[in-house]
Amino acid sequence: MSTKAQPKNLGLPTDKKITVTGKVVDAETKEPLEYATIAFFNKEKNKIIEGGITNVNGEFSIPITSGLYDVTIEYISYKKITLSNKNLNQDENLGIISLEINLEALDEVEVIAERTTVEIKLDKKIYNIGKDLTTAGGTVSDALNNVPSVSVDIEGGISLRGNENVRILINGKPSAMAGFGDTSVLSQLPAEAIERVEVITSPSARYDAEGTAGILNIILRQKETLGFNGSLNLTLGNPDNAGVSANINYRTEKYNLFSNLGFRYFSSPRNSFSDTEYFNADVDFDRIIEDEDVERLNRNYNASLGMEYFLSKKTSLTGTFFYRYGEDRDTGINFSDRYNSGSFDEQTRRIEKQNEDGNNYQFALNYITKFDNEGHELTADIQIESGSEEQFTDYNEDYIFTNKTAPEPFQIEYITQNEDEKEYLFQVDYVKPIGENSRFEAGYRGNFENSVTNYLLEQENLDTGNLEVNDALSNIFDYSENVNAFYTQYGTKFGEFSFLLGLRLENTQLKGKIDSRLTSAELEAFYGFPIKTDFNNNYLGLFPTVNLIYNLSGNSDDSEESITLGYNRRINRPRGWFINPFPSRSSRTRVFQGNPNLSPVFASAFDLGYLKRWDKLTLTTSVYYQYETDSFERIEENTGAQTSDGIDIIRTIPVNLSTNKRTGTELGLLYNPNKWLRLNSSFNFFQFNTEGEFNGKDYGAKNTSWFARFSSKVTLPSKIDWQTNVFYRAARQSAQGENQGIFSLDLAFSKEIFKDNATISLNVRDLLNSRKRKSLTTTEFFERYSESQWRQRQINLSFIYRLNQQKKRNERRNNMGGDDDMDFEG
């Protein structure tokens, strides 16, 4: 019986199953590389048919079908290795495979990571925050002050293009981290937490209609690196500033754990000065000079913990928990010098002590399912936030000197204020691509906020020495803001032209109840205007958006050039402190009082933008126009009442004026001529014209102003980086006065140490100690010159140590934020 010769194995794949094993390590450190990718390219089928990744020990064991393969081993920022024409017919161990760092690719990653870049989308500008040395050891507010179009005043107030009616979002949503709309909380979060800032001057229908100036969406860092990584940040500064924060992340193919812990102790002394001349002949003093110094001690703790779990390749569920606790201990001493006809008649000293303890927590749950890889997806979010604040303040004023005979002593005052806040967010978004270049979106967002403020004022009875409740000022204010919104939008691209059209329907309910010991009639008599003690106002509005972009550069690889045009309608809802009619007591002679009769502001805005990007230079410019109705304006007026020692009490109150027309232009330049030099500058010029009256007085005003910033970063010998930031805001006028210009200069130096695993930096913010607000206010009753400095010159020394993050190795940007944009870039 003859035996038929068996054919030789020619390297063609068969059905035989084998296992290929090996280990991947760093060529320099010999450390195992977890999640390195191994791919098997079938020579006959001309495609990759098998593959896998290494485990925590850098080892792999991959079952494949025997055959002839090219085997590639890859790891981010390392040189790829290819084992060509491997004839794999039986189980085989490829041994230890050493990968070398790709220095060229690594340099490219470093440049992108260090410099601030700008991207133009249909509805926003995205500033990827580089390694800003001047904010090392600083706060989110400090980092925002270096973003073009954005400015942060000396009291932490944030404005966009000179307009303070800006909406702050964290990762695309309202957040307890932004303090329920109180932007001062941002001065308590570390700047290192920011990945990028989205400046949205023409928001699409997907976003809240809140904020007539637009939206600032702060995207926080979240590591995507597979495996374990983290960092430790230490800061010491003067005035006293000590902070420590750490983030720890662990990611596998199935889940991602991320956390951040932080503590900060800082002293932030502030000071103010005012010189007021009164025109009323009936007052005891016609000129009063006040000089106040405040010592502020703050302790803040924050912690966040989150987990993203991948239910499948298309579906994930993410839960996060955030908690912040703060303690403030402030002591202010205010000396008041009083004159009459040029004669120095009296001096008093007012001591204010304030203790404040507050905490916020937030729980968020996000679900996302992707129906395919083309962008067809459904997301759902639930967010629950709660905060409480307890504040105790006592005022004690005494005479240092007086010409009066047996002057009446001042009352001791005690204020107890408790505030509880709750917010609930429910959101669903659906995205459906249509063809290659079009997309349809629709969704719902419900945002429900409630705050209850219990305010108790006790004053000394000068006859008995006992404390008695002030019935006119003590109150409980229960305020709710409920917004239900539905939106839809459609975007498409025709060649070099793209557009995004949207419509948002929002119903706003502003509901409040004032529990006071006084009746409505008594309150009206006390405050001088009708006060609604129980109100429930509803506003239904349509908010259309149009965003267009035209790519002038076509398919050119040498440069990028585009024109954008946007229109949107916005709303600005009054916050609780603008509504509460009970005045503050930080000064006996000057009080702030809310107005429960305020209605929302509506605005229409147009924006025309241009971008031109060359190899080393990026130019952005735009012109804009905004028209507001019932715009807010803070008015100062004489209440007609006087203190016990004969001084007029001046009230500041927000009111709805008729219209506000705002026009402006901005210009930005990013220039990176060499790796050792990076330049960044921006200029914003604007004019607004306000028309309206209150209580029969015309408060119309026309104002022209501008602000500019310049930043340079130079790499010195020994790899030392030097950064300079300069900011100037020109003088501007208000309805009743003028604010002088403000100049500030920041310097910083840093150096990578410990084989680039750590960074040490030294920065000085406001080097010349010139960041002061100076203003002149003139009314028919008084004229006042004032100066205030919210924070003095600050020097910080910061140290950051990175674990498994050398030179940004293996890090990929995470496009988080909840508010995806049309991917039609300019």
Coordinates of C-alpha atoms in Angstrom, one line a residue, residues 114-115 131-136 146 671-672 674-680 710-726 745-752 759-765 767:
E114 CA 3.1 72.7 27.7
R115 CA 1.7 75.3 25.4
K131 CA 1.7 74.3 31.8
D132 CA 0.9 77.7 33.2
L133 CA 3.7 78.3 35.8
T134 CA 2.1 81.5 37.2
T135 CA -0.9 79.5 38.6
A136 CA 1.1 76.6 40.1
N146 CA -5.1 83.8 31.9
Y671 CA 3.1 82.7 18.6
N672 CA 5.6 79.9 19.1
N674 CA 11.0 78.2 18.9
K675 CA 10.7 75.5 21.5
W676 CA 12.4 77.8 24.0
L677 CA 10.0 80.8 23.4
R678 CA 6.2 81.0 23.5
L679 CA 4.2 84.2 23.3
N680 CA 0.4 84.7 24.0
F710 CA 0.3 89.3 27.5
S711 CA 2.2 86.1 28.4
S712 CA 5.6 84.9 27.5
K713 CA 7.4 81.6 28.4
V714 CA 11.1 81.2 27.9
T715 CA 13.2 78.1 28.4
L716 CA 16.5 79.1 30.0
P717 CA 19.7 77.0 30.2
S718 CA 19.5 74.0 32.6
K719 CA 16.0 73.5 31.5
I720 CA 14.6 76.3 33.6
D721 CA 11.3 77.8 32.4
W722 CA 10.5 81.4 33.0
Q723 CA 7.0 82.8 32.5
T724 CA 5.7 86.4 32.6
N725 CA 2.0 87.4 32.6
V726 CA 0.9 91.0 32.3
L745 CA 2.2 91.5 36.8
D746 CA 2.9 87.8 37.5
L747 CA 6.3 86.0 37.3
A748 CA 7.1 82.3 37.6
F749 CA 10.1 79.9 37.3
S750 CA 10.1 76.1 37.2
K751 CA 12.4 73.2 36.7
E752 CA 11.8 69.5 36.0
T759 CA 8.4 69.7 39.0
I760 CA 9.4 72.5 41.4
S761 CA 8.1 76.0 40.7
L762 CA 8.3 79.5 42.2
N763 CA 5.7 82.1 41.3
V764 CA 4.8 85.7 42.3
R765 CA 1.3 86.9 41.6
L767 CA 4.4 91.4 41.8

